[in-house]
């Protein structure tokens, strides 16, 4: 505020109404909030919106194996290794 008076020779005023603003105090912006991480929203390696066709657990956590023949059929890694639905090929999604 003092440096403004010395540099400009007068107090700062509003450019619209010419009222004095008073002493200028700079406040730093508030710290940014950390964004929720993926791990905070869902368990590690979870596949939201999926259900295992073998054990019916939802969502599938860990590796998801999707049947390439059947529409909307997935297995968790445990059920796939247990031999559920062996007649069709699967695509693995970690």
PDB file of C-alpha atoms in Angstrom:
ATOM      1  CA  UNK A   1       0.000   0.000   0.000  1.00  0.00           C
ATOM      2  CA  UNK A   2       2.801   2.479   0.821  1.00  0.00           C
ATOM      3  CA  UNK A   3       4.676   1.611  -2.340  1.00  0.00           C
ATOM      4  CA  UNK A   4       1.502   2.341  -4.313  1.00  0.00           C
ATOM      5  CA  UNK A   5       1.210   5.804  -2.755  1.00  0.00           C
ATOM      6  CA  UNK A   6       4.868   6.561  -3.457  1.00  0.00           C
ATOM      7  CA  UNK A   7       4.741   5.171  -7.005  1.00  0.00           C
ATOM      8  CA  UNK A   8       1.421   6.697  -8.017  1.00  0.00           C
ATOM      9  CA  UNK A   9       1.301   9.664  -5.674  1.00  0.00           C
ATOM     10  CA  UNK A  10      -2.234   8.802  -4.554  1.00  0.00           C
ATOM     11  CA  UNK A  11      -4.305   5.988  -3.046  1.00  0.00           C
ATOM     12  CA  UNK A  12      -5.848   3.448  -5.372  1.00  0.00           C
ATOM     13  CA  UNK A  13      -9.481   4.055  -6.248  1.00  0.00           C
ATOM     14  CA  UNK A  14     -12.135   2.050  -8.046  1.00  0.00           C
ATOM     15  CA  UNK A  15     -12.050   2.927 -11.763  1.00  0.00           C
ATOM     16  CA  UNK A  16     -15.868   2.897 -11.905  1.00  0.00           C
ATOM     17  CA  UNK A  17     -17.013   4.787  -8.807  1.00  0.00           C
ATOM     18  CA  UNK A  18     -13.709   6.414  -7.740  1.00  0.00           C
ATOM     19  CA  UNK A  19     -14.164   5.228  -4.123  1.00  0.00           C
ATOM     20  CA  UNK A  20     -10.964   4.500  -2.253  1.00  0.00           C
ATOM     21  CA  UNK A  21     -10.118   0.828  -2.033  1.00  0.00           C
ATOM     22  CA  UNK A  22      -8.148   1.224   1.136  1.00  0.00           C
ATOM     23  CA  UNK A  23      -4.969  -0.696   1.849  1.00  0.00           C
ATOM     24  CA  UNK A  24      -4.228  -3.375  -0.679  1.00  0.00           C
ATOM     25  CA  UNK A  25      -3.445  -6.742   0.893  1.00  0.00           C
ATOM     26  CA  UNK A  26      -2.457  -9.499  -1.466  1.00  0.00           C
ATOM     27  CA  UNK A  27      -3.667 -12.913  -0.457  1.00  0.00           C
ATOM     28  CA  UNK A  28      -2.274 -15.946  -2.217  1.00  0.00           C
ATOM     29  CA  UNK A  29      -4.858 -18.233  -3.820  1.00  0.00           C
ATOM     30  CA  UNK A  30      -6.077 -21.106  -1.646  1.00  0.00           C
ATOM     31  CA  UNK A  31      -4.192 -24.377  -2.074  1.00  0.00           C
ATOM     32  CA  UNK A  32      -5.612 -26.704  -4.688  1.00  0.00           C
ATOM     33  CA  UNK A  33      -7.566 -29.657  -3.407  1.00  0.00           C
ATOM     34  CA  UNK A  34      -6.109 -32.981  -4.419  1.00  0.00           C
ATOM     35  CA  UNK A  35      -8.245 -34.792  -6.959  1.00  0.00           C
ATOM     36  CA  UNK A  36      -9.588 -38.140  -5.827  1.00  0.00           C
ATOM     37  CA  UNK A  37      -7.331 -40.769  -7.267  1.00  0.00           C
ATOM     38  CA  UNK A  38      -8.496 -43.839  -9.089  1.00  0.00           C
ATOM     39  CA  UNK A  39      -7.492 -45.968  -6.114  1.00  0.00           C
ATOM     40  CA  UNK A  40      -9.651 -43.921  -3.763  1.00  0.00           C
ATOM     41  CA  UNK A  41     -12.742 -44.420  -5.942  1.00  0.00           C
ATOM     42  CA  UNK A  42     -12.427 -48.134  -6.626  1.00  0.00           C
ATOM     43  CA  UNK A  43     -10.455 -51.088  -5.331  1.00  0.00           C
ATOM     44  CA  UNK A  44      -7.184 -51.878  -7.053  1.00  0.00           C
ATOM     45  CA  UNK A  45      -7.742 -53.213 -10.586  1.00  0.00           C
ATOM     46  CA  UNK A  46     -11.529 -53.218 -10.257  1.00  0.00           C
ATOM     47  CA  UNK A  47     -13.731 -53.369 -13.338  1.00  0.00           C
ATOM     48  CA  UNK A  48     -16.851 -51.323 -12.449  1.00  0.00           C
ATOM     49  CA  UNK A  49     -20.114 -52.548 -13.924  1.00  0.00           C
ATOM     50  CA  UNK A  50     -18.948 -56.145 -14.331  1.00  0.00           C
ATOM     51  CA  UNK A  51     -20.048 -59.339 -12.615  1.00  0.00           C
ATOM     52  CA  UNK A  52     -18.324 -62.713 -12.694  1.00  0.00           C
ATOM     53  CA  UNK A  53     -20.444 -65.307 -14.480  1.00  0.00           C
ATOM     54  CA  UNK A  54     -19.026 -68.029 -12.232  1.00  0.00           C
ATOM     55  CA  UNK A  55     -19.032 -66.803  -8.632  1.00  0.00           C
ATOM     56  CA  UNK A  56     -21.306 -63.738  -9.230  1.00  0.00           C
ATOM     57  CA  UNK A  57     -18.910 -61.348  -7.450  1.00  0.00           C
ATOM     58  CA  UNK A  58     -19.269 -57.719  -8.530  1.00  0.00           C
ATOM     59  CA  UNK A  59     -17.267 -55.805  -9.560  1.00  0.00           C
ATOM     60  CA  UNK A  60     -14.578 -58.117 -10.845  1.00  0.00           C
ATOM     61  CA  UNK A  61     -11.316 -57.280  -9.061  1.00  0.00           C
ATOM     62  CA  UNK A  62      -8.017 -58.239 -10.657  1.00  0.00           C
ATOM     63  CA  UNK A  63      -7.883 -59.772 -14.110  1.00  0.00           C
ATOM     64  CA  UNK A  64     -11.147 -59.855 -16.055  1.00  0.00           C
ATOM     65  CA  UNK A  65     -11.607 -62.494 -18.721  1.00  0.00           C
ATOM     66  CA  UNK A  66     -14.323 -61.691 -21.259  1.00  0.00           C
ATOM     67  CA  UNK A  67     -15.871 -64.391 -23.441  1.00  0.00           C
ATOM     68  CA  UNK A  68     -15.341 -63.636 -27.135  1.00  0.00           C
ATOM     69  CA  UNK A  69     -18.434 -65.588 -28.208  1.00  0.00           C
ATOM     70  CA  UNK A  70     -21.084 -64.877 -25.554  1.00  0.00           C
ATOM     71  CA  UNK A  71     -22.528 -61.386 -25.195  1.00  0.00           C
ATOM     72  CA  UNK A  72     -21.788 -59.783 -21.832  1.00  0.00           C
ATOM     73  CA  UNK A  73     -20.129 -62.756 -20.120  1.00  0.00           C
ATOM     74  CA  UNK A  74     -16.998 -62.270 -18.000  1.00  0.00           C
ATOM     75  CA  UNK A  75     -15.133 -64.333 -15.427  1.00  0.00           C
ATOM     76  CA  UNK A  76     -12.764 -63.431 -12.638  1.00  0.00           C
ATOM     77  CA  UNK A  77      -9.326 -64.996 -12.780  1.00  0.00           C
ATOM     78  CA  UNK A  78     -10.160 -67.577 -10.108  1.00  0.00           C
ATOM     79  CA  UNK A  79     -13.221 -68.893 -11.938  1.00  0.00           C
ATOM     80  CA  UNK A  80     -11.392 -68.938 -15.265  1.00  0.00           C
ATOM     81  CA  UNK A  81      -8.547 -70.976 -13.789  1.00  0.00           C
ATOM     82  CA  UNK A  82     -11.154 -73.230 -12.130  1.00  0.00           C
ATOM     83  CA  UNK A  83     -12.397 -74.294 -15.564  1.00  0.00           C
ATOM     84  CA  UNK A  84     -15.700 -72.401 -15.808  1.00  0.00           C
ATOM     85  CA  UNK A  85     -17.008 -71.960 -19.380  1.00  0.00           C
ATOM     86  CA  UNK A  86     -14.162 -73.878 -21.125  1.00  0.00           C
ATOM     87  CA  UNK A  87     -15.905 -74.173 -24.517  1.00  0.00           C
ATOM     88  CA  UNK A  88     -15.192 -70.574 -25.689  1.00  0.00           C
ATOM     89  CA  UNK A  89     -12.076 -68.404 -26.108  1.00  0.00           C
ATOM     90  CA  UNK A  90     -11.542 -65.485 -23.732  1.00  0.00           C
ATOM     91  CA  UNK A  91      -9.838 -62.102 -23.877  1.00  0.00           C
ATOM     92  CA  UNK A  92      -7.881 -61.058 -20.770  1.00  0.00           C
ATOM     93  CA  UNK A  93      -8.084 -57.522 -19.445  1.00  0.00           C
ATOM     94  CA  UNK A  94      -5.935 -56.648 -16.433  1.00  0.00           C
TER      95      UNK A  94
END
